[in-house]
PDB file of C-alpha atoms in Angstrom:
ATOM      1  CA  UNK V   1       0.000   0.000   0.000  1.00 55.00           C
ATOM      2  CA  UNK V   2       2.891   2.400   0.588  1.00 53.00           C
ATOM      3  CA  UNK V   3       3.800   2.326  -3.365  1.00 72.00           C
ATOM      4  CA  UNK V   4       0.049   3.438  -3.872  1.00 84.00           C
ATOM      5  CA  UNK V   5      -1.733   7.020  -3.555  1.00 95.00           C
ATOM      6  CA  UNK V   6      -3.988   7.941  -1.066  1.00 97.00           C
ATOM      7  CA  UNK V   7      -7.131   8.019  -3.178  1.00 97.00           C
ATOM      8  CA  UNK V   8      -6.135   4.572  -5.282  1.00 97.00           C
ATOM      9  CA  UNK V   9      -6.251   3.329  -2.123  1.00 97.00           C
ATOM     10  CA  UNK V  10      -9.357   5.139  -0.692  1.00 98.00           C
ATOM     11  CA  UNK V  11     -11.253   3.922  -3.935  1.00 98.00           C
ATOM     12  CA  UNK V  12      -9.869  -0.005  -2.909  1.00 97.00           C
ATOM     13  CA  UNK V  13     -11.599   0.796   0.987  1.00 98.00           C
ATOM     14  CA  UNK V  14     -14.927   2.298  -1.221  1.00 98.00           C
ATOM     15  CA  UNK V  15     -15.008  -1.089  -2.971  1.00 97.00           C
ATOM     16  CA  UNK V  16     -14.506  -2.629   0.463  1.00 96.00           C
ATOM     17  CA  UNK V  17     -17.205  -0.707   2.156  1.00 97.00           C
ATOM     18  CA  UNK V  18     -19.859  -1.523  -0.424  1.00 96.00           C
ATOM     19  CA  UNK V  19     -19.164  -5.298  -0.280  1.00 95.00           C
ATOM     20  CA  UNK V  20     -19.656  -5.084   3.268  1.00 96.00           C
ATOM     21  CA  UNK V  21     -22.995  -3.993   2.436  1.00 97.00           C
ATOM     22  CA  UNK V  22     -23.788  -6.204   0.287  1.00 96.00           C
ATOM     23  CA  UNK V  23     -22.441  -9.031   2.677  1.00 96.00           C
ATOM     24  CA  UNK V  24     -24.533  -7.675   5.446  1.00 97.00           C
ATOM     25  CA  UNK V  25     -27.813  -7.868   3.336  1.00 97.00           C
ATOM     26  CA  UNK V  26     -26.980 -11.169   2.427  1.00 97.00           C
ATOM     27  CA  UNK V  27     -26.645 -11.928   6.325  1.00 97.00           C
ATOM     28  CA  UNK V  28     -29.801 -10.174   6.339  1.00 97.00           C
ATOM     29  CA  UNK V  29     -32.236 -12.394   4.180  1.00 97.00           C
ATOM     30  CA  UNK V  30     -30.707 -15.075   5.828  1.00 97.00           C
ATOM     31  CA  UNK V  31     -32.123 -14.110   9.111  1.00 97.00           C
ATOM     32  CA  UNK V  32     -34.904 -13.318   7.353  1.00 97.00           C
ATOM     33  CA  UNK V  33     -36.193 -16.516   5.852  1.00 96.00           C
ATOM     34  CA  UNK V  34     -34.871 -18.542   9.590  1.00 96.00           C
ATOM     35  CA  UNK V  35     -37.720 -15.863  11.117  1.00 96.00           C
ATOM     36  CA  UNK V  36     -35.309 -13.857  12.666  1.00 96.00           C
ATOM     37  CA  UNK V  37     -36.769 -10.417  12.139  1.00 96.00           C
ATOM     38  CA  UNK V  38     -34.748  -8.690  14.833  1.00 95.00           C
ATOM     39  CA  UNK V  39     -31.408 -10.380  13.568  1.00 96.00           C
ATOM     40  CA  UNK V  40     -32.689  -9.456  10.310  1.00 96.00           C
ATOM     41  CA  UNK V  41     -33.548  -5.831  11.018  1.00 97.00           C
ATOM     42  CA  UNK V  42     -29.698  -5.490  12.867  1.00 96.00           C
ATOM     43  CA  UNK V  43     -28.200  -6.297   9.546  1.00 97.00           C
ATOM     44  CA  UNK V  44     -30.104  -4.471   7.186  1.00 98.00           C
ATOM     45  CA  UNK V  45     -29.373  -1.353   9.553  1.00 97.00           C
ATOM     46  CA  UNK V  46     -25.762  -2.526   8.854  1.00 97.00           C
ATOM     47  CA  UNK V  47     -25.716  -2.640   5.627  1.00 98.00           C
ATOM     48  CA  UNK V  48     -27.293   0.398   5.241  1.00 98.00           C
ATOM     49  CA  UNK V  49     -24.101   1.923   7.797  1.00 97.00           C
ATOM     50  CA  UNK V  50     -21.831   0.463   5.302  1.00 97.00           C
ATOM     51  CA  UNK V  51     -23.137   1.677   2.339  1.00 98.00           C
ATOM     52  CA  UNK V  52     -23.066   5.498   4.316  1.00 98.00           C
ATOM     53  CA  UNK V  53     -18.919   4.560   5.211  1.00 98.00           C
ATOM     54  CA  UNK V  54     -18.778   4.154   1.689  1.00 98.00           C
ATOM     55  CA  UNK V  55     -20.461   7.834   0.434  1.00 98.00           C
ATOM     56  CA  UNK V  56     -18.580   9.574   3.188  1.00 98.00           C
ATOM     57  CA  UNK V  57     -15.513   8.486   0.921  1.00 98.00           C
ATOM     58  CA  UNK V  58     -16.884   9.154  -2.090  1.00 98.00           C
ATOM     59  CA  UNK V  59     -17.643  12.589  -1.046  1.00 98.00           C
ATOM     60  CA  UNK V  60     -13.762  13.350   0.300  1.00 98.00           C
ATOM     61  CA  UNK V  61     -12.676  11.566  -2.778  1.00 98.00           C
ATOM     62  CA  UNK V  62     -14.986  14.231  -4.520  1.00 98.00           C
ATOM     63  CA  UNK V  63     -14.097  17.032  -2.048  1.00 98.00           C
ATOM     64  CA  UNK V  64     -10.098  17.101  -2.603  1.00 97.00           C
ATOM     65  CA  UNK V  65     -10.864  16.774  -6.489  1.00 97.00           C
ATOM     66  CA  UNK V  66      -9.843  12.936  -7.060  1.00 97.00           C
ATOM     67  CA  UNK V  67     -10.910  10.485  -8.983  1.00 97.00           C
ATOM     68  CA  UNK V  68     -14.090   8.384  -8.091  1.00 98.00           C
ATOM     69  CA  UNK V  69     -14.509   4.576  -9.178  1.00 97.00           C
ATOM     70  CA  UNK V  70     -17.300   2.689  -8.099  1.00 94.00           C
ATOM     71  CA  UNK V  71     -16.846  -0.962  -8.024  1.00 92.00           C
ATOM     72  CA  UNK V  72     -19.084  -3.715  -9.906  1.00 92.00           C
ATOM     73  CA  UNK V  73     -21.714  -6.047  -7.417  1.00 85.00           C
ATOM     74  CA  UNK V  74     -20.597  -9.413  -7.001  1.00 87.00           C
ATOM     75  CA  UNK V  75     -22.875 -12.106  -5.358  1.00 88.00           C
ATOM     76  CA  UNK V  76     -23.061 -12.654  -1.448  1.00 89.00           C
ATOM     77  CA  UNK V  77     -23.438 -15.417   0.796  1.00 91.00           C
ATOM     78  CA  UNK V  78     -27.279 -16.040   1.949  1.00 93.00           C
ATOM     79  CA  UNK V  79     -27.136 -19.238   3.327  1.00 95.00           C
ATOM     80  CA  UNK V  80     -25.290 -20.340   6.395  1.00 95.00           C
ATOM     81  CA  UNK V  81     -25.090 -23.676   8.733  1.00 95.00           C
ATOM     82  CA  UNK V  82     -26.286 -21.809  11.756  1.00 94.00           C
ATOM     83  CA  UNK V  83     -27.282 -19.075  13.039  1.00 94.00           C
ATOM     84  CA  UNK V  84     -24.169 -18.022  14.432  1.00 94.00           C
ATOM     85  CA  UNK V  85     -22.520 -17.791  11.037  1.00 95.00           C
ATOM     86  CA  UNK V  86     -23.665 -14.575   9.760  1.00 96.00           C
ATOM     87  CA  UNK V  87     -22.144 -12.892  13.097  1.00 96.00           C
ATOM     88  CA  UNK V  88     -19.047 -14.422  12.692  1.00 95.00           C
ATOM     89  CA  UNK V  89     -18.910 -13.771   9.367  1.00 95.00           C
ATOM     90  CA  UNK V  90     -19.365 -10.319  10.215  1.00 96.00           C
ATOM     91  CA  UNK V  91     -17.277 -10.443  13.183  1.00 95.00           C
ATOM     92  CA  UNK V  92     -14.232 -11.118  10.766  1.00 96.00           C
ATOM     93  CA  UNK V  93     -15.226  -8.560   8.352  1.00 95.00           C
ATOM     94  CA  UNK V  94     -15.266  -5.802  11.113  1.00 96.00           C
ATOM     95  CA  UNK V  95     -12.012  -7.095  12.112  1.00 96.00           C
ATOM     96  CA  UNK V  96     -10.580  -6.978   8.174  1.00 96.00           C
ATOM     97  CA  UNK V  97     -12.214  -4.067   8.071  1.00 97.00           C
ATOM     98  CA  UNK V  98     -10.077  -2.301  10.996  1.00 97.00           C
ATOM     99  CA  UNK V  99      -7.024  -3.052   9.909  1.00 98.00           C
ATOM    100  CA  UNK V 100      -7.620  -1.585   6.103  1.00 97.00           C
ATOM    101  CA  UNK V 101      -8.648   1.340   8.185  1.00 98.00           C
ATOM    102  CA  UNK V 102      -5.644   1.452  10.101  1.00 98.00           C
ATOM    103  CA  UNK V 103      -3.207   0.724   6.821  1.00 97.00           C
ATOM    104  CA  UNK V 104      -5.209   3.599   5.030  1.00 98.00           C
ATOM    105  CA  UNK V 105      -4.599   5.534   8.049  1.00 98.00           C
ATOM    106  CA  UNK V 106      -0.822   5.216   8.262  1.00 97.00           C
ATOM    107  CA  UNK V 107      -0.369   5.311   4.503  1.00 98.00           C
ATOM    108  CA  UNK V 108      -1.515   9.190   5.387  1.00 97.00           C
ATOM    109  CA  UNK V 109       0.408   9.575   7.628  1.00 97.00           C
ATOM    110  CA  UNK V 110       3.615   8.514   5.869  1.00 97.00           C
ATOM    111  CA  UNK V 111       2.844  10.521   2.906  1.00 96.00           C
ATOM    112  CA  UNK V 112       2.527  13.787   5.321  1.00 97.00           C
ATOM    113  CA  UNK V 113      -1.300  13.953   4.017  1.00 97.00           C
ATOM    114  CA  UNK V 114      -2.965  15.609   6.823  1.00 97.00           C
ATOM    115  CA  UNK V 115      -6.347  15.967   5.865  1.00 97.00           C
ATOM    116  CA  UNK V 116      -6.775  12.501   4.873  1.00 97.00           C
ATOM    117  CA  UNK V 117      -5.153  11.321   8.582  1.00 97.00           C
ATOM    118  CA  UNK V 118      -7.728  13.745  10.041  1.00 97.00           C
ATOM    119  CA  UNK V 119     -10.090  12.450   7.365  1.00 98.00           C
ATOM    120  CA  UNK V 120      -9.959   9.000   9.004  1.00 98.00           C
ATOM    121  CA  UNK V 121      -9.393   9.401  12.628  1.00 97.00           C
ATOM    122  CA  UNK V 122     -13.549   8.778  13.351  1.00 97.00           C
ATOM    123  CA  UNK V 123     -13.137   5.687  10.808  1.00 97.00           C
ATOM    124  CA  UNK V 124     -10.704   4.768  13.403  1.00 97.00           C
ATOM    125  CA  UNK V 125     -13.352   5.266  16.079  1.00 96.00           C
ATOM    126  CA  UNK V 126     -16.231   3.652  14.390  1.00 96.00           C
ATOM    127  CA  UNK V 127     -14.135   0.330  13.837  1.00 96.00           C
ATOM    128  CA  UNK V 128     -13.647   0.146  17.694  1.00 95.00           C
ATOM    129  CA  UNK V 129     -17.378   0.090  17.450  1.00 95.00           C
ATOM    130  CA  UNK V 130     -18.061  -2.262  15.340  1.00 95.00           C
ATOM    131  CA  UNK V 131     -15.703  -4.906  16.060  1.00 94.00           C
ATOM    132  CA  UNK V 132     -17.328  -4.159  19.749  1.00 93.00           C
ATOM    133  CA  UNK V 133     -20.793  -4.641  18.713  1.00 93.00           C
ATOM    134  CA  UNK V 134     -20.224  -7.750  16.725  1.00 94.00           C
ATOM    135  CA  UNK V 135     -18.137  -9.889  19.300  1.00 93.00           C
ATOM    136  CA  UNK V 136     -21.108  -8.793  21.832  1.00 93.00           C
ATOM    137  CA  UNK V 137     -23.622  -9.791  19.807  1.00 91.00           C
ATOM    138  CA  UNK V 138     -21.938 -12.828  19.177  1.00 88.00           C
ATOM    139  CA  UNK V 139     -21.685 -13.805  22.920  1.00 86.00           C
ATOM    140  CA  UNK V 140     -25.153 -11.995  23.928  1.00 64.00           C
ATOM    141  CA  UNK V 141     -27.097 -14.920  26.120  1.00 54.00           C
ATOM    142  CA  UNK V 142     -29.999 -13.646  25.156  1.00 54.00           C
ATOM    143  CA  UNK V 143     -30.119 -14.547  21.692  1.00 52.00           C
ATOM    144  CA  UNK V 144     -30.735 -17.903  20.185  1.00 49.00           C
ATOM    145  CA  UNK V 145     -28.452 -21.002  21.401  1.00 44.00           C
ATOM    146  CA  UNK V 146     -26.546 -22.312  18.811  1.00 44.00           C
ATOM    147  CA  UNK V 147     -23.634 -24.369  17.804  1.00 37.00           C
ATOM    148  CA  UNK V 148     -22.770 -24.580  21.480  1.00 36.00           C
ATOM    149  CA  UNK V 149     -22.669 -20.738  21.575  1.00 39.00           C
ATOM    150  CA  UNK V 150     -24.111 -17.979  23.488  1.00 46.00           C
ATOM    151  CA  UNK V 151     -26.209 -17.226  19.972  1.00 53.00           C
TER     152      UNK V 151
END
């Protein structure tokens, strides 16, 4: 990442950002045809908090006068074992997810762009978040037993 500009690599975490989207509605109508409407109701709010991440950087991209490139749909997963595998699969994503923030982060840094570090410092924040808000929904007892889990 060092070798590439700030916005090349902004446009890779856009691409990102929307596939989390997409991966969350996919999580989504899973929970959705198991009857799950609250599960199902979390992760269309997600995905709808992903696709937002993802216009925030389009509109700096658009803001500091760079080029914009919005990346094609591909598929997602809608089926799953158990019920625990959406949140894990989401789990890992958040976790993914906070480190591309953190590489994007110090590739700012490194180049002396201040207004991209600045940029991403509540990117930074929100990751805490949602890595936070996954592994707790993950272990929350009061969702349905699974695979031996707490959900």
């Amino acid at each position: 990442m060092a070798d590439q500009s700030f916005a090349d690599a902004l446009n890779e975490q856009i691409s990102n950002e929307f596939a989390a989207q997409q991966q969350y509605i996919g999580a989504a109508v899973y929970y959705d045809s198991e009857t799950l409407p609250r599960l199902a109701a979390f992760f269309y709010r997600q995905a709808v908090e992903e696709r937002n991440h993802a216009m925030i950087m389009v509109q700096y991209l658009l803001d500091t006068d760079e080029d914009v490139k919005i990346p094609d749909i591909t598929s997602q997963q809608t089926k799953y074992d158990d019920v625990t595998g959406p949140v894990k699969m989401a789990l890992e994503q958040e976790k993914r997810v906070s480190d591309e923030i953190n590489d994007l982060f110090k590739l700012a840094r490194d180049q002396g762009d201040f207004r991209a570090e600045q940029f991403l410092t509540w990117f930074v924040k929100e990751q805490v978040e949602e890595v936070s808000s996954m592994t707790d929904l993950l272990g929350d007892p009061g969702m349905p037993p699974a695979a031996g889990g707490a959900l």
